[in-house]
Amino acid sequence: MRNKWTYFTGLLLLLLSTPAGLAAQEASGSAAALDSGNTAWMIVATILVMFMTIPGLALFYGGLVRQKNLLSIIMQCLVLAGVISILWFAFGYSWVFGVAFMEQGHPLGFFIGGFDKLFLHGIGLDTLCGPNIPETLFALFQCMFAIITPALIIGAFAERIKFSGYLLFIVLWSIIVYNPMAHWVWGGGWLQTMGAIDFAGGTVVHVNAGISALVMAILIGKRRGYTARRPTTPHNVAFVFLGATFLWIGWFGFNAGSGLAADGLAANAFLVTHIATAVAVTAWIVIDWIRNKKPTIVGASTAAVAGLVAITPAAGAVDIAGAMAIGATSSIVCFFMVAVVKKKLGYDDSLDAFGVHGIGGIVGSILTGVFATQIITGPEGRQGALFGDFNQLWIQCAATLVTILYSAILTAILFFLVDKIVGIRVSPRVEEEGLDVYEHGETAYN
């Protein structure tokens, strides 16, 4: 009996090892089986990106404001984790990554993918995407990007915005500005088709939010008593440090997770993210030391964020040399914007959302078109001007310019609309005494 069973097993294995047997395995669906390694990594990456907003950004921005406005910053970050998540799974994911409108040639397909994935319709436990990970997990990973992008804008109007006006503006901005931009770059839209490289959100996240931040800072006006040459002193530098380090750690999920697999590309994104940030921090400390005679924690923390921002679009396209160049350039340019240009122009970008995220994103997006290399993108991949492809540099510049214009125009329209409906700026008394008590009925320190 044992001999017969051994013979039968051997014959079955022999059949399965033939081309016909392998084809039968593919037909049975084993070729599309869930990859547990990639799935496990993407779960971790999703957690890390969530960690960037709460508590990372909440502490970073919260430490920079005055004590009386700390809770307002925390609430503005926290509410996004709730509201944007609901909107994302209700229709945002479908608008960005749906395909119905594009397949039908519908005019709305230019702005959104379709309504075919509303509330994750048709997506089950066994629905896979990318390198064989659950599509539900991919949708959740992208949800974290939809949360943190509008949160970055908070830094521009901190300490002077009504919570009701903020919430209405952010909801409309996420729907009308973020979703179309994400569709254009990541969801099969025209910028992606054109060949723009944005591995993890240089244009979609940082340029988009940074330009909106500048527009909001200008339109909402300066804080009471604000003087460009005497910046407001952060109330808790330790919070700033903690927030920056949480962002640095979380950013590994942000960038390395954007390849959607636990592979060499993720490892390279992890590596260049860290190196670019390390160079940015070192360069800023040197500049700060020379110019102001003392290196500061706030400066070094700001530099870390600038380096992280700049490497984001390039993380899947550059090697370590390109990462170092991007990190150094972002630190120098962002320092100049924050320490010189902002003072000369006099706009009150409270926490330098534009000077760091907007400018850092622009630097990173354009330099991706310089330093992208086929060593990372592969033999058929794109490469930058440094390696002879000046067309890629033009594409990066065009994508960056489109993002700037779209974000600026729509943000201005939304500002005036929301200001008309509920109002945006708090009264002078509320601003003087603090948003925490008047807007939320609480104080951070008792």
Tab-separated table of N, CA and C in Angstrom, residues 185 190-198 203 365-370 382-385 389-403:
chain	number	residue	atom	x	y	z
A	185	VAL	N	-1.278	61.941	-10.306
A	185	VAL	CA	0.099	61.472	-10.148
A	185	VAL	C	0.183	59.973	-9.853
A	190	TRP	N	-3.057	62.063	-15.808
A	190	TRP	CA	-2.243	62.554	-16.923
A	190	TRP	C	-0.797	62.858	-16.530
A	191	LEU	N	-0.544	63.278	-15.293
A	191	LEU	CA	0.842	63.518	-14.885
A	191	LEU	C	1.622	62.203	-14.783
A	192	GLN	N	0.965	61.164	-14.327
A	192	GLN	CA	1.610	59.853	-14.286
A	192	GLN	C	1.874	59.346	-15.687
A	193	THR	N	0.915	59.525	-16.572
A	193	THR	CA	1.078	59.111	-17.968
A	193	THR	C	2.197	59.889	-18.648
A	194	MET	N	2.334	61.152	-18.284
A	194	MET	CA	3.374	61.998	-18.859
A	194	MET	C	4.766	61.547	-18.430
A	195	GLY	N	4.853	60.798	-17.325
A	195	GLY	CA	6.139	60.280	-16.870
A	195	GLY	C	6.725	60.985	-15.665
A	196	ALA	N	5.898	61.789	-14.951
A	196	ALA	CA	6.392	62.481	-13.763
A	196	ALA	C	6.750	61.463	-12.682
A	197	ILE	N	7.903	61.650	-12.050
A	197	ILE	CA	8.339	60.777	-10.961
A	197	ILE	C	7.974	61.428	-9.637
A	198	ASP	N	7.138	60.751	-8.873
A	198	ASP	CA	6.810	61.196	-7.522
A	198	ASP	C	6.598	59.946	-6.690
A	203	THR	N	5.085	66.144	-5.036
A	203	THR	CA	4.095	67.089	-5.557
A	203	THR	C	2.748	66.906	-4.875
A	365	SER	N	11.361	67.627	-5.933
A	365	SER	CA	10.701	67.240	-7.177
A	365	SER	C	11.566	67.563	-8.389
A	366	ILE	N	12.151	68.755	-8.403
A	366	ILE	CA	12.985	69.153	-9.535
A	366	ILE	C	14.287	68.355	-9.571
A	367	LEU	N	14.926	68.188	-8.413
A	367	LEU	CA	16.199	67.467	-8.389
A	367	LEU	C	16.030	65.975	-8.681
A	368	THR	N	14.837	65.462	-8.530
A	368	THR	CA	14.575	64.086	-8.974
A	368	THR	C	14.851	63.968	-10.468
A	369	GLY	N	14.519	65.025	-11.198
A	369	GLY	CA	14.776	65.054	-12.641
A	369	GLY	C	16.239	65.225	-12.984
A	370	VAL	N	17.062	65.484	-11.982
A	370	VAL	CA	18.506	65.604	-12.182
A	370	VAL	C	19.216	64.313	-11.795
A	382	ARG	N	13.425	55.362	-15.816
A	382	ARG	CA	13.754	56.740	-16.177
A	382	ARG	C	15.036	57.191	-15.481
A	383	GLN	N	15.686	58.172	-16.051
A	383	GLN	CA	16.880	58.737	-15.446
A	383	GLN	C	16.894	60.245	-15.656
A	384	GLY	N	17.714	60.920	-14.875
A	384	GLY	CA	17.695	62.370	-14.866
A	384	GLY	C	18.708	63.018	-15.774
A	385	ALA	N	18.742	64.343	-15.703
A	385	ALA	CA	19.609	65.141	-16.577
A	385	ALA	C	21.079	64.830	-16.365
A	389	ASP	N	19.307	62.532	-19.621
A	389	ASP	CA	17.893	62.660	-19.977
A	389	ASP	C	17.336	63.986	-19.464
A	390	PHE	N	17.519	65.029	-20.246
A	390	PHE	CA	17.017	66.344	-19.845
A	390	PHE	C	15.499	66.432	-19.966
A	391	ASN	N	14.897	65.519	-20.721
A	391	ASN	CA	13.446	65.504	-20.845
A	391	ASN	C	12.786	65.221	-19.502
A	392	GLN	N	13.412	64.348	-18.707
A	392	GLN	CA	12.846	64.042	-17.394
A	392	GLN	C	12.870	65.259	-16.481
A	393	LEU	N	13.911	66.067	-16.600
A	393	LEU	CA	13.975	67.293	-15.812
A	393	LEU	C	12.848	68.237	-16.208
A	394	TRP	N	12.575	68.338	-17.494
A	394	TRP	CA	11.464	69.187	-17.958
A	394	TRP	C	10.141	68.668	-17.429
A	395	ILE	N	9.951	67.361	-17.445
A	395	ILE	CA	8.707	66.766	-16.945
A	395	ILE	C	8.528	67.084	-15.466
A	396	GLN	N	9.604	66.975	-14.696
A	396	GLN	CA	9.520	67.271	-13.263
A	396	GLN	C	9.179	68.737	-13.018
A	397	CYS	N	9.771	69.612	-13.791
A	397	CYS	CA	9.477	71.049	-13.659
A	397	CYS	C	8.019	71.339	-14.017
A	398	ALA	N	7.540	70.700	-15.079
A	398	ALA	CA	6.156	70.906	-15.511
A	398	ALA	C	5.172	70.410	-14.458
A	399	ALA	N	5.427	69.219	-13.902
A	399	ALA	CA	4.548	68.663	-12.876
A	399	ALA	C	4.536	69.545	-11.632
A	400	THR	N	5.693	70.078	-11.273
A	400	THR	CA	5.794	70.956	-10.112
A	400	THR	C	5.017	72.250	-10.342
A	401	LEU	N	5.157	72.821	-11.528
A	401	LEU	CA	4.452	74.067	-11.856
A	401	LEU	C	2.944	73.867	-11.860
A	402	VAL	N	2.480	72.763	-12.419
A	402	VAL	CA	1.048	72.456	-12.433
A	402	VAL	C	0.519	72.363	-11.005
A	403	THR	N	1.265	71.694	-10.144
A	403	THR	CA	0.858	71.545	-8.751
A	403	THR	C	0.762	72.895	-8.062
